[in-house]
Amino acid sequence: MIPLLQAKGLHVVAVQNPLTSLADDVAATKRAIALQDGPVLLVGHSYGGVVITEAGNDPKVVGLVYVAALAPPDGQSVASISKPYPPTPLGAEIHADPDGFLTLTPKGIAEDLAQDLTEKEKQLLTATQGPTAAAVFGATITTAAWKSKPTWFVIASNDRAVSPELEKAEATTMKATSITVPSSHVPMLSHPKEVADLIEQAAAKAGNQ
């Protein structure tokens, strides 16, 4: 994604979320925002959607792009917004360590996270995944930035990690400009051009407001 966006003339910063708590991840994102000298478009994938939903209240942020993401409203969490939907297949392939951090099994990545990628890409994802504190999924949003900022959404219709129906419902609730791609949970890897094009459109529109 980064080279595609850079080729479009966008300044790209990939935030390295520690994945230790929602508060820590929001703080990391806010530090990255503070370093920018112009308007900021936040892009969040999966749980990253929760992070940008909270961090997006920063006055520098002019828009939010959700990619197969989770976006709880005020006072809600990943756990609470997911409850009305059937469990997704990836859930059975999440393992917790004694310290409460979660990782995905190689089988889960290959079959339920990134089933439409090549074997080499799946192996790379397995090798580079970062353990995530289980507590982040119960952490609640204080103020959802999507209520006051323009939004865009990439819905992954073959998602086996987050319910596609939940993604559609979120996009409808936030009145997002959305596209649907026949993708696994990682559309930025399986359909990078479509995702990059939407980000470019969002940057152009949000930056002109």
mmCIF file of C-alpha atoms in Angstrom:
data_model
loop_
_atom_site.group_PDB
_atom_site.id
_atom_site.type_symbol
_atom_site.label_atom_id
_atom_site.label_comp_id
_atom_site.label_asym_id
_atom_site.label_seq_id
_atom_site.Cartn_x
_atom_site.Cartn_y
_atom_site.Cartn_z
ATOM 1 C CA MET A 1 0.000 0.000 0.000
ATOM 2 C CA ILE A 2 2.699 2.498 0.929
ATOM 3 C CA PRO A 3 4.436 2.644 -2.494
ATOM 4 C CA LEU A 4 1.051 2.959 -4.240
ATOM 5 C CA LEU A 5 0.049 5.886 -2.045
ATOM 6 C CA GLN A 6 3.440 7.552 -2.339
ATOM 7 C CA ALA A 7 3.200 7.273 -6.126
ATOM 8 C CA LYS A 8 -0.042 9.263 -5.872
ATOM 9 C CA GLY A 9 1.869 12.061 -4.138
ATOM 10 C CA LEU A 10 0.609 11.353 -0.634
ATOM 11 C CA HIS A 11 2.841 11.645 2.429
ATOM 12 C CA VAL A 12 2.506 8.323 4.239
ATOM 13 C CA VAL A 13 3.325 7.457 7.850
ATOM 14 C CA ALA A 14 2.759 3.896 9.109
ATOM 15 C CA VAL A 15 2.039 4.123 12.835
ATOM 16 C CA GLN A 16 3.650 1.344 14.848
ATOM 17 C CA ASN A 17 0.918 0.570 17.371
ATOM 18 C CA PRO A 18 2.301 -1.265 20.422
ATOM 19 C CA LEU A 19 -0.936 -3.309 20.701
ATOM 20 C CA THR A 20 -0.609 -3.262 24.492
ATOM 21 C CA SER A 21 -3.808 -1.312 25.192
ATOM 22 C CA LEU A 22 -6.221 0.939 23.337
ATOM 23 C CA ALA A 23 -4.885 3.924 25.294
ATOM 24 C CA ASP A 24 -1.295 3.092 24.279
ATOM 25 C CA ASP A 25 -2.265 2.696 20.620
ATOM 26 C CA VAL A 26 -4.219 5.958 20.574
ATOM 27 C CA ALA A 27 -1.240 7.712 22.184
ATOM 28 C CA ALA A 28 1.111 6.312 19.520
ATOM 29 C CA THR A 29 -1.225 7.532 16.791
ATOM 30 C CA LYS A 30 -1.531 10.974 18.352
ATOM 31 C CA ARG A 31 2.262 11.265 18.503
ATOM 32 C CA ALA A 32 2.405 10.538 14.778
ATOM 33 C CA ILE A 33 -0.334 13.107 14.104
ATOM 34 C CA ALA A 34 1.540 15.747 16.100
ATOM 35 C CA LEU A 35 4.579 15.377 13.847
ATOM 36 C CA GLN A 36 2.654 16.196 10.682
ATOM 37 C CA ASP A 37 2.657 19.739 9.314
ATOM 38 C CA GLY A 38 -0.627 19.530 7.415
ATOM 39 C CA PRO A 39 -4.078 17.935 7.481
ATOM 40 C CA VAL A 40 -4.166 14.232 8.350
ATOM 41 C CA LEU A 41 -6.283 11.418 6.926
ATOM 42 C CA LEU A 42 -6.295 8.422 9.257
ATOM 43 C CA VAL A 43 -6.572 4.917 7.792
ATOM 44 C CA GLY A 44 -7.327 1.979 10.071
ATOM 45 C CA HIS A 45 -7.553 -1.739 9.332
ATOM 46 C CA SER A 46 -9.344 -4.243 11.586
ATOM 47 C CA TYR A 47 -8.761 -3.235 15.253
ATOM 48 C CA GLY A 48 -6.939 -0.202 13.851
ATOM 49 C CA GLY A 49 -10.413 1.132 13.137
ATOM 50 C CA VAL A 50 -11.004 1.356 16.882
ATOM 51 C CA VAL A 51 -7.763 3.290 17.285
ATOM 52 C CA ILE A 52 -8.607 5.873 14.617
ATOM 53 C CA THR A 53 -12.160 6.167 15.958
ATOM 54 C CA GLU A 54 -10.695 7.551 19.203
ATOM 55 C CA ALA A 55 -7.548 9.246 17.882
ATOM 56 C CA GLY A 56 -9.473 10.865 15.033
ATOM 57 C CA ASN A 57 -10.830 13.529 17.343
ATOM 58 C CA ASP A 58 -7.511 15.338 17.007
ATOM 59 C CA PRO A 59 -8.147 18.687 15.266
ATOM 60 C CA LYS A 60 -5.542 17.925 12.577
ATOM 61 C CA VAL A 61 -7.567 14.928 11.392
ATOM 62 C CA VAL A 62 -9.818 15.776 8.437
ATOM 63 C CA GLY A 63 -11.136 12.317 7.588
ATOM 64 C CA LEU A 64 -11.151 8.625 8.418
ATOM 65 C CA VAL A 65 -10.805 5.576 6.169
ATOM 66 C CA TYR A 66 -11.863 2.193 7.535
ATOM 67 C CA VAL A 67 -10.518 -0.951 5.862
ATOM 68 C CA ALA A 68 -12.386 -4.127 6.905
ATOM 69 C CA ALA A 69 -12.389 -2.394 10.253
ATOM 70 C CA LEU A 70 -14.145 -2.148 13.582
ATOM 71 C CA ALA A 71 -15.602 1.216 14.573
ATOM 72 C CA PRO A 72 -17.519 1.193 17.856
ATOM 73 C CA PRO A 73 -19.770 4.119 18.796
ATOM 74 C CA ASP A 74 -19.440 6.025 22.081
ATOM 75 C CA GLY A 75 -19.257 3.766 25.125
ATOM 76 C CA GLN A 76 -18.936 0.563 23.111
ATOM 77 C CA SER A 77 -16.135 -1.876 22.335
ATOM 78 C CA VAL A 78 -15.164 -4.492 19.772
ATOM 79 C CA ALA A 79 -16.766 -7.126 21.992
ATOM 80 C CA SER A 80 -20.073 -5.287 22.330
ATOM 81 C CA ILE A 81 -20.544 -4.387 18.658
ATOM 82 C CA SER A 82 -19.610 -7.920 17.560
ATOM 83 C CA LYS A 83 -22.053 -9.643 19.909
ATOM 84 C CA PRO A 84 -25.140 -9.460 17.637
ATOM 85 C CA TYR A 85 -23.287 -11.241 14.813
ATOM 86 C CA PRO A 86 -22.355 -14.937 14.525
ATOM 87 C CA PRO A 87 -18.769 -15.774 15.522
ATOM 88 C CA THR A 88 -16.378 -15.645 12.580
ATOM 89 C CA PRO A 89 -14.172 -18.634 11.662
ATOM 90 C CA LEU A 90 -10.947 -16.858 12.682
ATOM 91 C CA GLY A 91 -12.073 -16.796 16.308
ATOM 92 C CA ALA A 92 -11.251 -20.479 16.740
ATOM 93 C CA GLU A 93 -7.659 -19.861 15.607
ATOM 94 C CA ILE A 94 -6.751 -17.210 18.200
ATOM 95 C CA HIS A 95 -4.441 -18.352 20.988
ATOM 96 C CA ALA A 96 -3.775 -16.496 24.248
ATOM 97 C CA ASP A 97 -0.470 -16.641 26.104
ATOM 98 C CA PRO A 98 -0.181 -16.538 29.926
ATOM 99 C CA ASP A 99 0.174 -12.744 29.840
ATOM 100 C CA GLY A 100 -3.090 -12.218 27.999
ATOM 101 C CA PHE A 101 -1.682 -11.508 24.552
ATOM 102 C CA LEU A 102 -3.261 -13.037 21.462
ATOM 103 C CA THR A 103 -1.700 -14.487 18.327
ATOM 104 C CA LEU A 104 -3.176 -16.233 15.311
ATOM 105 C CA THR A 105 -2.270 -19.766 14.347
ATOM 106 C CA PRO A 106 -0.631 -20.338 10.942
ATOM 107 C CA LYS A 107 -3.814 -22.196 9.974
ATOM 108 C CA GLY A 108 -5.936 -19.210 10.970
ATOM 109 C CA ILE A 109 -3.854 -16.831 8.881
ATOM 110 C CA ALA A 110 -3.830 -19.166 5.872
ATOM 111 C CA GLU A 111 -7.519 -20.074 5.904
ATOM 112 C CA ASP A 112 -9.384 -17.299 7.698
ATOM 113 C CA LEU A 113 -7.329 -14.083 7.712
ATOM 114 C CA ALA A 114 -5.700 -14.026 4.289
ATOM 115 C CA GLN A 115 -7.139 -16.948 2.345
ATOM 116 C CA ASP A 116 -6.822 -15.096 -0.976
ATOM 117 C CA LEU A 117 -3.083 -14.389 -0.715
ATOM 118 C CA THR A 118 -0.207 -16.519 -1.988
ATOM 119 C CA GLU A 119 1.494 -19.055 0.253
ATOM 120 C CA LYS A 120 4.581 -16.844 0.515
ATOM 121 C CA GLU A 121 2.455 -13.865 1.556
ATOM 122 C CA LYS A 122 0.684 -15.959 4.171
ATOM 123 C CA GLN A 123 4.037 -17.090 5.566
ATOM 124 C CA LEU A 124 5.196 -13.474 5.746
ATOM 125 C CA LEU A 125 2.084 -12.457 7.665
ATOM 126 C CA THR A 126 2.597 -15.345 10.060
ATOM 127 C CA ALA A 127 6.215 -14.370 10.678
ATOM 128 C CA THR A 128 5.522 -10.666 11.232
ATOM 129 C CA GLN A 129 2.300 -10.649 13.250
ATOM 130 C CA GLY A 130 2.487 -8.821 16.576
ATOM 131 C CA PRO A 131 0.796 -10.203 19.702
ATOM 132 C CA THR A 132 -2.220 -8.132 20.697
ATOM 133 C CA ALA A 133 -3.407 -7.588 24.263
ATOM 134 C CA ALA A 134 -6.788 -9.279 24.670
ATOM 135 C CA ALA A 135 -7.906 -6.301 26.757
ATOM 136 C CA VAL A 136 -8.122 -4.064 23.664
ATOM 137 C CA PHE A 137 -11.288 -5.839 22.566
ATOM 138 C CA GLY A 138 -13.123 -4.797 25.710
ATOM 139 C CA ALA A 139 -11.856 -1.209 25.749
ATOM 140 C CA THR A 140 -14.594 1.336 25.115
ATOM 141 C CA ILE A 141 -14.655 4.401 22.897
ATOM 142 C CA THR A 142 -15.044 7.764 24.608
ATOM 143 C CA THR A 143 -16.041 9.853 21.590
ATOM 144 C CA ALA A 144 -16.349 8.307 18.132
ATOM 145 C CA ALA A 145 -14.631 10.640 15.670
ATOM 146 C CA TRP A 146 -16.701 9.298 12.768
ATOM 147 C CA LYS A 147 -19.701 11.164 14.146
ATOM 148 C CA SER A 148 -18.091 14.489 13.222
ATOM 149 C CA LYS A 149 -15.529 13.663 10.503
ATOM 150 C CA PRO A 150 -16.099 12.483 6.899
ATOM 151 C CA THR A 151 -15.581 8.747 6.496
ATOM 152 C CA TRP A 152 -14.809 6.121 3.866
ATOM 153 C CA PHE A 153 -15.103 2.348 4.217
ATOM 154 C CA VAL A 154 -13.717 -0.701 2.419
ATOM 155 C CA ILE A 155 -16.074 -3.630 3.024
ATOM 156 C CA ALA A 156 -14.497 -7.066 2.531
ATOM 157 C CA SER A 157 -17.285 -9.372 1.363
ATOM 158 C CA ASN A 158 -15.322 -12.607 1.986
ATOM 159 C CA ASP A 159 -14.053 -11.572 5.420
ATOM 160 C CA ARG A 160 -13.694 -14.500 7.842
ATOM 161 C CA ALA A 161 -12.285 -12.388 10.697
ATOM 162 C CA VAL A 162 -14.827 -9.558 10.989
ATOM 163 C CA SER A 163 -18.392 -10.147 9.861
ATOM 164 C CA PRO A 164 -19.026 -8.484 6.484
ATOM 165 C CA GLU A 165 -22.538 -7.715 7.766
ATOM 166 C CA LEU A 166 -21.011 -5.798 10.682
ATOM 167 C CA GLU A 167 -18.799 -3.876 8.275
ATOM 168 C CA LYS A 168 -21.824 -2.968 6.141
ATOM 169 C CA ALA A 169 -23.766 -1.874 9.217
ATOM 170 C CA GLU A 170 -20.884 0.308 10.398
ATOM 171 C CA ALA A 171 -20.517 1.957 6.993
ATOM 172 C CA THR A 172 -24.262 2.668 6.940
ATOM 173 C CA THR A 173 -24.289 4.071 10.479
ATOM 174 C CA MET A 174 -21.440 6.488 9.788
ATOM 175 C CA LYS A 175 -22.810 7.364 6.330
ATOM 176 C CA ALA A 176 -19.455 6.462 4.852
ATOM 177 C CA THR A 177 -18.539 6.547 1.196
ATOM 178 C CA SER A 178 -17.936 2.835 0.750
ATOM 179 C CA ILE A 179 -16.745 0.228 -1.708
ATOM 180 C CA THR A 180 -17.143 -3.539 -1.477
ATOM 181 C CA VAL A 181 -14.367 -5.844 -2.669
ATOM 182 C CA PRO A 182 -14.447 -9.677 -2.881
ATOM 183 C CA SER A 183 -11.634 -9.939 -0.363
ATOM 184 C CA SER A 184 -10.451 -11.680 2.746
ATOM 185 C CA HIS A 185 -9.791 -9.622 5.894
ATOM 186 C CA VAL A 186 -6.749 -8.008 4.237
ATOM 187 C CA PRO A 187 -8.091 -6.102 1.202
ATOM 188 C CA MET A 188 -5.107 -3.738 1.292
ATOM 189 C CA LEU A 189 -2.983 -6.765 0.345
ATOM 190 C CA SER A 190 -5.353 -8.659 -1.951
ATOM 191 C CA HIS A 191 -6.925 -5.606 -3.653
ATOM 192 C CA PRO A 192 -4.336 -2.850 -3.101
ATOM 193 C CA LYS A 193 -5.281 -0.756 -6.132
ATOM 194 C CA GLU A 194 -8.940 -0.420 -5.128
ATOM 195 C CA VAL A 195 -8.006 0.459 -1.561
ATOM 196 C CA ALA A 196 -5.328 2.941 -2.642
ATOM 197 C CA ASP A 197 -7.749 4.604 -5.059
ATOM 198 C CA LEU A 198 -10.329 5.080 -2.297
ATOM 199 C CA ILE A 199 -7.686 6.528 0.038
ATOM 200 C CA GLU A 200 -6.611 8.928 -2.710
ATOM 201 C CA GLN A 201 -10.218 10.042 -3.217
ATOM 202 C CA ALA A 202 -10.664 10.494 0.518
ATOM 203 C CA ALA A 203 -7.462 12.531 0.809
ATOM 204 C CA ALA A 204 -8.515 14.808 -2.048
ATOM 205 C CA LYS A 205 -12.008 15.400 -0.705
ATOM 206 C CA ALA A 206 -11.132 15.687 2.999
ATOM 207 C CA GLY A 207 -8.183 17.939 2.289
ATOM 208 C CA ASN A 208 -10.377 20.391 0.387
ATOM 209 C CA GLN A 209 -12.984 20.808 3.122
#
